[in-house]
Amino acid sequence: MNPAINNSQLTTHNPHLPNHLLNIQNLKVSFHIEEGILHAVDGISFSMKQGTTLGLVGESGCGKSVTALSVMRLIPDPPGKIESGGILWKDKNLLTIPLAEMQELRGREIAMIFQEPMTSLNPVFTVGRQMEEALHAKFPMKKDKAKKKIMDMLTFVGISDPDSRIQNYPHELSGGMIQRIMIAMALLSQPDLLIADEPTTALDVTIQAQILQLMKELQQKTSMSILLITHNMGVIAETCDEVVVMYAGRIMEKSNVHALFDNPLHPYTFGLLKSIPPKGVTREKPLFTIEGTVPSLFHPPKGCRFAERCFQKKSLDKEKQDACFNLDPDLRLLEGDRLVACHFPLEKDRMK
Amino acid sequence: MKDALDPENGKFILRVNSLVKHYPLRGGILSRKIGYVKAVQDVSLDIREGETLGLVGESGCGKSTLARTMILLEKPTSGNILFEGKDIASLSSKELFQVRRKIQMIFQDPYSSLNPRMTIGEIIRDPLIVHKTGSRKEQEEKVASLLIRVGLSPDMMDRYPHEFSGGQRQRIGIARALALDPQILIADEPVSSLDVSVQSQALNLLTELQKDMELTYLFISHDLSVVEYISDRIAVMYLGRIVEMGDTKEIFENPAHPYTRALMEAVPVPDPKRGGRKIILKGEPPSAIHPPSGCAFHPRCPFVIPECRKQLPLLEPFSPRNTSSHLVACIRK
């Protein structure tokens, strides 16, 4: 596929990563478009443990969806291109296995649900027919057996009256109902990993709460892992075990969820958490803001990508500021199991 | 009921009485009326000068229709709308035109609410041209000062909307809304499509503008944390009706309606230590074509009793002793 990817450079068996199901190594994805080359994901590495929920959080355009689509190998090429890196899944590199093998694996081992449930189904076929087709493609079986499996799964995701639901067309159902159906469809093949890209963003809060609870229950009942992509820190806090914070195509921080909220190490994470209106605070008190805007991904700045907007740099002396603007910070290990890409990580108790 | 609506502090600038908005639903080959979408049903509320009234509810609850009907972008089915004491629902279109400049609107989607073929200078100037306000030079000066006011630079005047980020476009939308020096700004989900870091910038800007220009806001949102932060008072809507209304602090500390409570509980809290708990509402909002009998919330309500199915609850003071403005429409309050 891509000569830049050398399989021998990738370590499929990393002794330091026990039970790691998915291991992304130095992934670079760009889009070659009229305006130039957009470096959407620029060298990210992270891994996720089996049976956990990992949250991928960041603002629009930070590369979180591109990362997910790369795992599914669904980056449209052209204009998209996976420039380098590897995505290790069990003992395979998903970027180098033959396409037929990848297609076989999609849906069966790794399934994905999307933000807009309404556009994820074909409007001219009934829900039942589409579910049957999806099931049949992966596991050919007799019609009545397939139907029973679909009914069971719909009941499992909390749809009452599945008999009549499967006769409905997508437009006859609400967004929350369709998202449940999408989840049911994804679960039909009992995948090891479910990638959920903003699964509740288009839904109302009361329905969002239902879907998030459903996802948590599913994880308890199955040993499935979930890669949850969201921009909502509240959703992260309620559902994830670990969190990867992305900004401008890079990982800024990776941490377990409790440490991240108690004691963010990266000023960007701190800013994201502080920008949320705190409970009980009124407009008498201005909100914390991250000044400025995201840098261009056509020409990413050298040094730290967040330096231009970083509130912390004002308190640093000239020499240190130079480091921020000129030296690209590596993702380094801190406090045992946390990773941060900042030359001057935040001290403890900044959130108080 | 009317008395409870009387503002005790501050005078009201916009008031609606028993506002109803039904959309006919047509069907069949003769496209006869087969029913009505009851988008807004018997809503009475007042907006006081200089305050921010937050209007919350889930999609389809009628909050946007209520706002649009209040400023007569939609013709009300019945009810009256008083702006500075005058019923604007019965004004001629010429008179209404004059009122319109005092009530302006900011929209949710900064991408589709700016004309892509106009420069931002033209976009912001447009209301001044429509309302024949000032000479060309005065208009241009006004545009420049508005751009500065919303935190953009006057050099940007000749650029087109696509050259700006979502947050900047929202600022352009705000500048356009301010062009005619309005008294009331109706903001329909103004920060919902913005990223959190940009959202806080926009909320700070709206707060500053309100203070400096003595604006009154009707702030529509489904995001309770944003509404809690920005509003003095809150009205909660469910299926076309207001189910609870009162001072923000009071509503958040003592939510009286089961729907308000459920809505608050449903919001994901950015604190992983807060586990367990949560009453999660079952089911989905019912259809506005055939609203349930009695209290429209009864099919989803965890505290439902048989009377709820029969009796339509009135919006009444939360407690008889409490004569403050906390109103709730629930017989089990």
XYZ file of C-alpha atoms in Angstrom:
685
model
C 0.000 0.000 0.000
C 2.305 2.709 1.135
C 6.061 2.243 0.887
C 6.583 4.678 3.751
C 5.142 2.155 6.153
C 7.694 -0.349 7.163
C 6.179 -3.167 9.086
C 9.422 -4.227 10.698
C 9.721 -0.853 12.419
C 6.510 -1.452 14.281
C 6.485 -3.463 17.417
C 3.476 -5.692 17.483
C 4.394 -7.074 20.834
C 5.310 -4.345 23.168
C 6.097 -5.777 26.579
C 5.066 -2.506 28.192
C 1.599 -2.624 26.744
C -0.144 -5.685 28.127
C -3.738 -6.287 26.969
C -3.527 -3.508 24.453
C -6.082 -4.104 21.819
C -5.443 -1.185 19.547
C -2.116 0.484 19.200
C -1.694 3.479 16.925
C 1.872 4.377 16.131
C 3.027 7.643 14.639
C -0.029 8.013 12.404
C 0.127 10.800 9.843
C -2.838 11.549 7.619
C -3.058 14.414 5.188
C -5.478 15.692 2.593
C -4.114 16.890 -0.744
C -6.576 19.528 -1.837
C -6.570 22.582 -4.052
C -5.455 24.895 -1.266
C -2.468 22.720 -0.434
C -1.661 19.826 1.847
C -3.745 19.751 5.000
C -1.987 17.868 7.781
C -5.059 16.591 9.577
C -3.318 14.091 11.839
C 0.361 14.702 12.288
C 2.142 11.882 14.023
C 0.000 10.561 16.823
C 0.554 7.437 18.899
C -1.686 5.947 21.531
C -2.999 2.597 22.569
C -6.113 1.370 24.282
C -6.689 -1.479 26.666
C -9.248 -4.181 26.145
C -12.620 -3.699 27.776
C -12.195 0.013 28.441
C -13.655 3.197 27.038
C -11.156 5.626 25.648
C -12.337 9.145 24.928
C -10.836 11.126 22.088
C -11.613 14.757 22.798
C -10.817 17.977 21.023
C -12.407 20.803 19.087
C -13.582 20.660 15.485
C -10.757 20.076 13.060
C -8.325 18.638 15.611
C -8.162 15.308 13.777
C -10.215 13.107 16.064
C -12.615 11.868 13.378
C -9.785 11.407 10.889
C -8.054 9.191 13.449
C -11.192 7.068 13.800
C -11.703 6.803 10.048
C -8.063 5.741 9.676
C -8.652 2.864 12.071
C -11.532 1.757 9.846
C -9.392 2.511 6.802
C -12.157 4.709 5.481
C -10.100 7.784 4.609
C -11.139 8.716 1.060
C -8.035 8.412 -1.106
C -7.702 10.790 -2.945
C -7.698 13.458 -1.519
C -6.833 11.767 1.768
C -3.596 9.935 2.262
C -2.176 7.973 5.161
C 1.381 9.214 4.981
C 2.971 6.993 7.535
C 2.511 5.075 10.725
C 0.809 1.896 11.748
C -2.437 0.854 13.347
C -1.882 -2.375 15.203
C -4.942 -4.430 15.870
C -4.342 -7.713 17.657
C -1.380 -8.988 15.593
C -2.102 -7.153 12.361
C -1.243 -3.763 10.957
C -4.578 -2.510 9.644
C -2.875 -0.172 7.221
C -0.992 -2.918 5.388
C -3.322 -5.918 5.407
C -5.060 -6.581 2.073
C -8.253 -4.610 1.547
C -10.314 -7.798 1.419
C -9.093 -8.722 4.867
C -9.897 -5.251 6.137
C -13.416 -5.454 4.727
C -13.850 -8.782 6.437
C -12.699 -7.277 9.721
C -14.858 -4.147 9.503
C -18.140 -4.635 11.240
C -17.032 -8.035 12.485
C -14.185 -7.011 14.793
C -14.404 -3.242 14.689
C -17.723 -1.471 14.204
C -18.470 2.223 13.953
C -21.441 4.474 14.641
C -21.715 8.054 13.491
C -22.947 11.434 14.656
C -25.863 11.793 12.278
C -27.884 8.633 12.771
C -30.484 9.875 10.304
C -28.054 9.892 7.394
C -26.480 6.558 8.296
C -29.434 4.496 7.122
C -30.849 4.161 3.633
C -34.194 6.003 3.550
C -35.854 3.703 1.005
C -35.547 0.420 2.897
C -37.100 -0.624 6.177
C -34.924 -0.768 9.238
C -35.397 -4.528 9.469
C -34.246 -5.145 5.917
C -31.112 -3.070 6.423
C -30.270 -4.891 9.610
C -30.795 -8.254 7.930
C -28.514 -7.226 5.094
C -25.800 -6.095 7.467
C -26.041 -9.323 9.411
C -26.149 -11.479 6.324
C -23.055 -9.862 4.851
C -20.996 -10.944 7.845
C -22.761 -14.065 9.029
C -24.868 -15.814 6.411
C -27.705 -17.583 8.207
C -31.294 -18.647 7.747
C -33.873 -15.908 7.586
C -35.820 -16.817 10.685
C -32.643 -17.226 12.683
C -31.419 -13.826 11.512
C -34.728 -12.256 12.426
C -34.604 -13.703 15.911
C -31.075 -12.402 16.389
C -32.120 -8.925 15.255
C -35.136 -8.919 17.562
C -33.018 -9.958 20.515
C -30.490 -7.266 19.791
C -33.151 -4.555 19.440
C -34.596 -5.598 22.784
C -31.089 -5.589 24.231
C -30.576 -1.927 23.251
C -33.855 -0.964 24.864
C -36.260 -0.800 21.943
C -39.705 -1.799 23.048
C -41.944 -3.325 20.418
C -39.149 -4.390 18.022
C -41.677 -6.282 15.890
C -43.234 -3.129 14.576
C -40.002 -1.094 14.610
C -38.323 -3.315 12.046
C -41.141 -2.560 9.632
C -40.521 1.170 9.919
C -38.598 3.305 7.480
C -35.864 5.504 8.978
C -37.896 8.725 8.636
C -40.645 7.240 10.786
C -38.315 6.976 13.758
C -36.755 9.589 16.008
C -33.033 10.342 16.185
C -32.652 8.617 19.521
C -34.433 5.508 18.256
C -32.244 5.383 15.152
C -29.094 5.760 17.210
C -30.227 2.753 19.259
C -30.797 0.855 16.027
C -27.342 1.825 14.766
C -25.839 0.565 18.014
C -27.843 -2.647 17.725
C -26.626 -3.072 14.155
C -23.035 -2.501 15.210
C -23.391 -5.057 17.995
C -24.918 -7.793 15.823
C -21.495 -9.159 15.005
C -20.220 -8.742 18.571
C -17.263 -6.555 17.680
C -14.262 -6.252 19.973
C -14.156 -2.518 19.424
C -16.943 -0.024 18.873
C -15.913 3.337 17.501
C -18.547 5.960 18.296
C -18.017 9.310 16.569
C -20.032 11.952 18.451
C -22.876 9.445 18.921
C -25.050 11.774 21.005
C -24.164 15.218 19.679
C -27.236 15.459 17.460
C -29.569 14.227 20.201
C -31.452 16.011 22.956
C -30.017 15.825 26.450
C -32.627 13.454 27.853
C -32.056 11.112 24.898
C -28.287 11.590 25.151
C -28.473 10.432 28.759
C -30.338 7.301 27.634
C -27.781 6.458 24.943
C -24.781 7.069 27.206
C -26.314 4.842 29.843
C -26.946 2.195 27.218
C -23.314 2.297 26.106
C -22.134 1.920 29.693
C -24.435 -1.049 30.265
C -23.247 -2.692 27.068
C -19.704 -2.464 28.189
C -20.529 -4.061 31.501
C -22.392 -6.902 29.828
C -19.931 -7.547 27.010
C -16.168 -7.182 27.036
C -16.316 -4.730 24.183
C -13.962 -1.742 24.093
C -15.271 1.660 23.063
C -13.404 4.456 21.333
C -15.620 7.458 21.978
C -15.064 10.618 20.016
C -16.620 13.757 21.433
C -16.052 17.437 22.045
C -18.100 17.343 25.235
C -16.081 17.138 28.452
C -19.221 16.143 30.366
C -19.703 13.098 28.144
C -16.035 12.203 28.649
C -16.330 12.467 32.421
C -19.386 10.247 32.550
C -18.314 7.455 30.236
C -14.547 7.165 29.777
C -11.758 5.379 31.598
C -8.966 7.057 29.687
C -8.813 10.237 27.654
C -6.695 11.437 24.752
C -6.827 15.197 24.206
C -6.093 16.287 20.653
C -5.295 19.709 19.260
C -4.363 20.684 15.700
C -3.549 17.131 14.613
C -1.478 16.242 17.655
C -2.013 14.608 21.021
C -1.599 17.099 23.831
C -2.254 14.785 26.718
C -3.302 11.250 27.577
C -4.446 10.360 31.030
C -6.883 8.384 33.089
C -10.119 10.290 33.425
C -9.864 11.157 37.129
C -6.362 12.574 36.935
C -7.245 14.521 33.807
C -10.128 16.381 35.436
C -8.437 16.819 38.816
C -5.102 17.862 37.572
C -4.777 18.558 33.858
C -1.155 18.710 32.817
C -1.512 20.507 29.500
C -2.618 24.152 29.417
C -4.958 23.295 26.540
C -6.761 20.666 28.620
C -6.939 23.158 31.448
C -8.449 25.724 29.074
C -11.032 23.285 27.749
C -12.170 22.428 31.271
C -12.158 26.027 32.456
C -14.143 27.341 29.468
C -17.230 25.399 30.552
C -19.532 27.654 32.586
C -19.089 26.348 36.145
C -22.124 25.384 38.205
C -23.622 28.292 40.135
C -21.490 30.961 38.469
C -23.320 33.894 36.892
C -22.330 36.255 34.137
C -21.005 38.731 36.717
C -17.856 36.696 36.443
C -16.353 36.486 32.923
C -15.615 32.982 31.675
C -12.107 31.709 31.149
C -11.313 31.863 27.456
C -8.655 30.434 25.206
C -7.695 33.480 23.186
C -7.170 33.339 19.444
C -8.004 30.572 17.012
C -6.690 27.200 15.902
C -3.534 27.397 13.725
C -3.654 26.548 10.052
C -3.116 22.875 9.389
C -1.745 23.683 5.949
C 1.292 25.227 7.585
C 1.341 24.073 11.184
C 3.557 26.286 13.343
C 6.864 24.926 14.497
C 7.296 24.394 18.186
C 4.229 23.714 20.292
C 1.027 24.092 18.258
C -0.786 25.569 21.177
C 1.935 28.103 22.093
C 0.253 31.026 20.314
C -2.907 30.642 22.438
C -1.326 29.377 25.641
C -2.199 31.464 28.679
C 0.727 30.068 30.590
C 3.394 31.510 28.358
C 2.917 34.999 29.823
C 4.251 33.762 33.128
C 7.314 32.185 31.516
C 10.600 33.993 30.934
C 11.844 34.754 27.449
C 14.095 31.723 27.199
C 11.322 29.327 28.082
C 8.912 31.044 25.704
C 11.455 30.541 22.927
C 11.374 26.850 23.677
C 7.575 26.817 23.321
C 7.689 28.530 19.967
C 10.640 26.634 18.520
C 10.882 23.188 20.011
C 8.229 20.650 19.180
C 7.354 19.025 22.521
C 7.378 15.217 22.594
C 4.688 13.293 24.347
C 6.440 12.294 27.563
C 5.591 10.137 30.519
C 4.707 11.878 33.756
C 3.231 10.790 37.074
C 3.607 7.130 36.242
C 1.038 6.585 33.528
C 0.212 9.967 32.116
C 1.491 11.433 28.894
C 1.800 15.120 28.095
C 3.255 17.112 25.213
C 4.237 20.327 26.971
C 7.634 21.697 27.934
C 6.217 23.183 31.105
C 3.321 21.047 32.316
C 0.944 22.580 34.835
C 1.547 22.122 38.528
C -0.937 20.293 40.713
C -4.051 22.003 42.073
C -4.423 24.468 39.234
C -8.095 23.572 38.891
C -8.937 24.739 42.397
C -52.549 33.715 37.123
C -52.299 37.131 35.487
C -51.213 38.618 38.774
C -48.419 36.156 39.127
C -47.038 37.439 35.877
C -46.907 40.990 36.995
C -43.306 42.048 37.248
C -42.453 43.292 40.676
C -38.977 44.402 39.904
C -38.217 46.246 36.704
C -40.655 47.130 33.964
C -41.369 44.733 31.186
C -40.373 45.598 27.666
C -42.012 42.705 25.847
C -44.960 40.746 27.098
C -47.021 38.026 25.514
C -50.471 37.005 26.697
C -51.967 33.606 25.901
C -49.938 33.263 22.744
C -50.919 30.374 20.495
C -49.292 29.241 17.278
C -50.744 26.310 15.370
C -49.548 25.200 11.967
C -52.145 23.502 9.782
C -51.202 20.026 8.718
C -52.418 19.147 5.260
C -52.821 15.771 3.690
C -54.659 13.697 1.126
C -54.983 14.505 -2.560
C -56.983 17.650 -1.916
C -54.448 18.738 0.725
C -57.186 19.415 3.201
C -56.404 20.326 6.742
C -56.079 17.092 8.642
C -54.907 18.548 11.887
C -52.645 21.076 13.528
C -49.124 21.087 14.827
C -49.655 22.789 18.157
C -46.237 24.424 18.347
C -47.032 27.069 20.956
C -49.984 26.689 23.284
C -51.214 29.431 25.554
C -47.889 30.964 26.519
C -47.797 34.062 28.688
C -44.555 35.613 29.741
C -42.834 38.936 30.078
C -39.311 40.075 29.410
C -38.063 42.827 31.672
C -35.900 45.669 30.549
C -32.191 44.879 30.760
C -32.566 41.257 31.795
C -31.671 38.002 30.114
C -34.524 35.560 29.954
C -33.322 32.047 29.166
C -35.724 29.809 27.274
C -34.851 26.129 27.541
C -36.298 22.926 26.218
C -35.534 20.104 23.840
C -35.831 20.184 20.075
C -39.397 20.508 18.908
C -40.672 21.928 22.198
C -41.624 25.164 20.435
C -38.962 27.497 21.827
C -37.846 28.810 18.443
C -41.438 29.126 17.224
C -42.306 31.055 20.369
C -39.443 33.477 19.759
C -40.261 33.905 16.095
C -43.928 34.470 16.865
C -43.105 36.962 19.607
C -41.390 39.178 17.062
C -44.005 38.445 14.422
C -41.780 36.556 12.047
C -44.704 34.130 12.324
C -48.265 35.307 12.600
C -49.734 34.207 15.926
C -52.885 32.068 15.803
C -54.186 33.991 18.792
C -52.992 36.008 21.748
C -51.380 39.373 21.990
C -47.852 40.696 22.098
C -47.115 43.945 23.867
C -43.934 45.812 23.067
C -43.501 48.836 25.281
C -47.185 48.564 26.138
C -48.431 48.505 22.561
C -49.974 45.436 20.943
C -47.729 44.811 17.965
C -49.755 41.860 16.688
C -52.338 44.282 15.335
C -49.960 46.824 13.796
C -49.911 47.601 10.084
C -46.853 46.340 8.254
C -45.513 49.910 8.056
C -45.772 50.396 11.801
C -44.343 46.963 12.394
C -41.331 47.839 10.273
C -40.471 50.590 12.740
C -40.794 48.220 15.694
C -38.616 45.623 14.030
C -35.503 47.732 14.253
C -35.778 47.640 18.007
C -35.926 43.847 18.170
C -33.158 41.988 16.410
C -32.181 38.374 16.174
C -28.987 36.270 16.251
C -29.150 32.820 14.732
C -27.674 29.470 15.599
C -25.812 28.573 12.473
C -23.209 31.195 11.643
C -22.576 29.370 8.366
C -26.004 29.604 6.819
C -27.166 32.906 8.278
C -24.669 35.086 6.381
C -25.045 35.623 2.647
C -21.907 34.101 1.071
C -21.963 36.576 -1.821
C -21.855 39.673 0.325
C -18.779 41.078 2.016
C -19.070 41.318 5.745
C -19.152 45.115 5.422
C -22.222 44.806 3.198
C -23.805 42.261 5.513
C -23.522 44.498 8.554
C -24.531 47.595 6.618
C -27.584 45.977 5.084
C -29.993 46.701 7.958
C -28.913 50.358 7.864
C -29.722 50.540 4.161
C -33.068 48.788 4.598
C -34.018 51.163 7.386
C -32.536 54.202 5.550
C -30.380 55.152 8.493
C -27.623 57.729 7.928
C -25.579 58.692 4.887
C -23.283 56.232 3.202
C -20.308 57.619 5.070
C -22.110 57.417 8.410
C -23.130 53.854 7.642
C -19.558 52.874 6.869
C -18.324 54.455 10.066
C -21.001 52.585 11.950
C -19.922 49.291 10.384
C -16.306 49.934 11.360
C -17.237 50.737 14.930
C -19.474 47.660 15.156
C -16.652 45.428 13.951
C -14.395 46.817 16.647
C -17.185 46.446 19.182
C -17.473 42.694 18.519
C -13.726 42.170 18.569
C -12.985 42.111 14.852
C -10.957 44.570 12.817
C -12.424 47.143 10.376
C -9.886 45.995 7.731
C -11.933 42.821 7.462
C -14.844 44.712 5.928
C -14.119 43.650 2.347
C -13.745 39.970 3.083
C -16.368 37.298 2.529
C -17.948 35.039 5.173
C -16.085 31.894 4.071
C -12.828 33.511 5.105
C -13.908 33.475 8.742
C -14.111 30.806 11.415
C -17.383 29.851 13.086
C -16.669 32.033 16.103
C -15.830 35.030 13.931
C -18.959 34.543 11.847
C -21.046 34.534 14.984
C -19.447 37.893 15.870
C -20.399 39.173 12.420
C -23.981 38.035 13.034
C -23.943 39.873 16.346
C -22.579 43.043 14.719
C -25.370 42.925 12.139
C -27.967 42.510 14.860
C -26.561 45.548 16.669
C -26.458 47.806 13.605
C -29.822 49.435 14.306
C -29.184 49.944 18.040
C -31.912 47.524 19.084
C -33.364 47.236 22.563
C -33.988 43.524 22.489
C -31.781 40.805 21.061
C -33.296 37.406 20.507
C -30.513 34.873 20.427
C -31.604 31.478 19.135
C -28.971 28.928 20.194
C -26.230 31.470 19.484
C -23.354 29.389 20.838
C -24.543 25.840 20.155
C -22.491 25.324 17.041
C -19.307 26.775 18.524
C -16.460 24.886 20.141
C -16.181 25.340 23.895
C -13.148 27.609 23.805
C -14.868 29.876 21.285
C -18.200 29.544 23.060
C -16.831 31.145 26.206
C -15.487 34.060 24.146
C -18.923 34.584 22.594
C -20.695 34.428 25.973
C -18.298 36.987 27.426
C -18.904 39.247 24.426
C -22.691 39.002 24.761
C -22.409 39.852 28.454
C -20.194 42.878 27.783
C -22.491 44.152 25.055
C -25.491 43.821 27.292
C -23.849 45.873 30.000
C -22.527 48.588 27.689
C -25.566 48.938 25.449
C -28.300 48.209 27.999
C -29.675 45.378 25.935
C -32.412 42.952 26.855
C -31.854 39.349 25.815
C -34.119 36.445 25.110
C -31.606 33.625 25.111
C -32.819 30.338 23.652
C -30.745 27.264 24.311
C -30.899 23.586 25.069
C -27.650 23.820 27.028
C -28.536 24.268 30.672
C -25.036 25.169 31.820
C -24.913 28.034 29.345
C -28.405 29.207 30.289
C -27.625 29.066 33.993
C -24.562 31.200 33.433
C -26.107 33.895 31.260
C -29.728 34.237 32.416
C -31.416 36.208 35.178
C -34.589 34.231 34.751
C -35.441 30.972 33.055
C -38.512 29.607 31.332
C -38.653 25.855 30.685
C -40.775 24.684 27.764
C -42.228 21.271 27.053
C -44.431 20.520 24.079
C -45.511 24.081 23.393
C -46.147 25.151 26.967
C -44.099 26.764 29.683
C -43.873 24.281 32.530
C -41.699 26.289 34.894
C -40.414 29.826 35.130
C -38.517 31.847 37.682
C -35.213 33.324 38.792
C -32.259 31.309 37.590
C -30.825 30.684 41.035
C -34.194 29.627 42.421
C -34.915 27.281 39.495
C -31.539 25.589 39.733
C -31.688 25.276 43.501
C -35.337 24.259 43.753
C -36.509 22.874 40.444
C -40.199 22.146 40.993
C -41.310 20.494 37.776
C -40.262 16.862 37.232
C -39.285 17.741 33.666
C -36.972 20.534 34.790
C -35.353 18.152 37.264
C -34.930 15.452 34.625
C -33.452 17.953 32.206
C -30.919 19.069 34.798
C -29.998 15.518 35.672
C -29.552 14.563 32.041
C -26.804 17.114 31.423
C -23.466 15.317 31.521
C -21.366 16.801 34.315
C -17.680 17.377 33.663
C -16.682 15.666 36.878
C -15.837 11.966 36.780
C -16.242 11.647 40.562
C -19.988 12.230 40.288
C -21.038 8.667 39.618
C -24.179 6.680 40.256
C -27.452 8.647 40.604
C -29.557 9.988 37.718
C -33.193 9.609 36.998
C -33.093 8.985 33.296
C -36.301 9.883 31.528
C -37.780 7.072 29.550
C -39.237 7.525 26.125
C -39.245 10.598 23.951
C -41.201 13.822 23.721
C -44.637 13.076 22.275
C -45.956 14.537 19.053
C -47.172 18.119 18.986
C -49.956 17.040 16.636
C -51.635 14.837 19.223
C -50.375 16.076 22.561
C -51.200 13.773 25.482
C -54.266 14.626 27.530
C -53.875 16.540 30.766
C -50.262 17.330 31.508
C -48.284 16.728 28.310
C -45.384 15.361 30.344
C -47.405 12.627 32.048
C -46.331 9.699 29.803
C -42.686 10.257 30.784
C -43.158 11.536 34.306
C -41.781 9.394 37.146
C -44.300 10.928 39.585
C -47.448 10.544 37.500
C -50.821 10.008 39.202
C -54.188 9.386 37.472
C -55.251 13.063 37.769
C -52.256 14.086 35.631
C -53.905 12.426 32.640
C -57.106 14.386 33.059
C -56.227 17.772 34.352
C -54.196 20.386 32.464
C -51.986 21.973 35.114
C -51.894 25.777 35.240
C -48.720 27.798 35.579
C -49.057 28.908 39.192
C -46.817 30.144 41.998
C -44.657 27.318 43.317
C -45.813 27.800 46.891
C -48.653 29.955 48.182
C -46.351 31.588 50.727
C -43.748 32.170 48.111
C -45.179 35.101 46.195
C -41.967 35.481 44.210
C -41.990 34.824 40.521
C -41.304 31.082 40.672
C -44.115 29.538 38.653
C -44.716 25.900 37.908
C -47.326 23.914 36.004
C -47.602 20.666 37.907
C -50.375 19.388 40.151
C -47.878 17.334 42.160
C -45.509 20.211 42.934
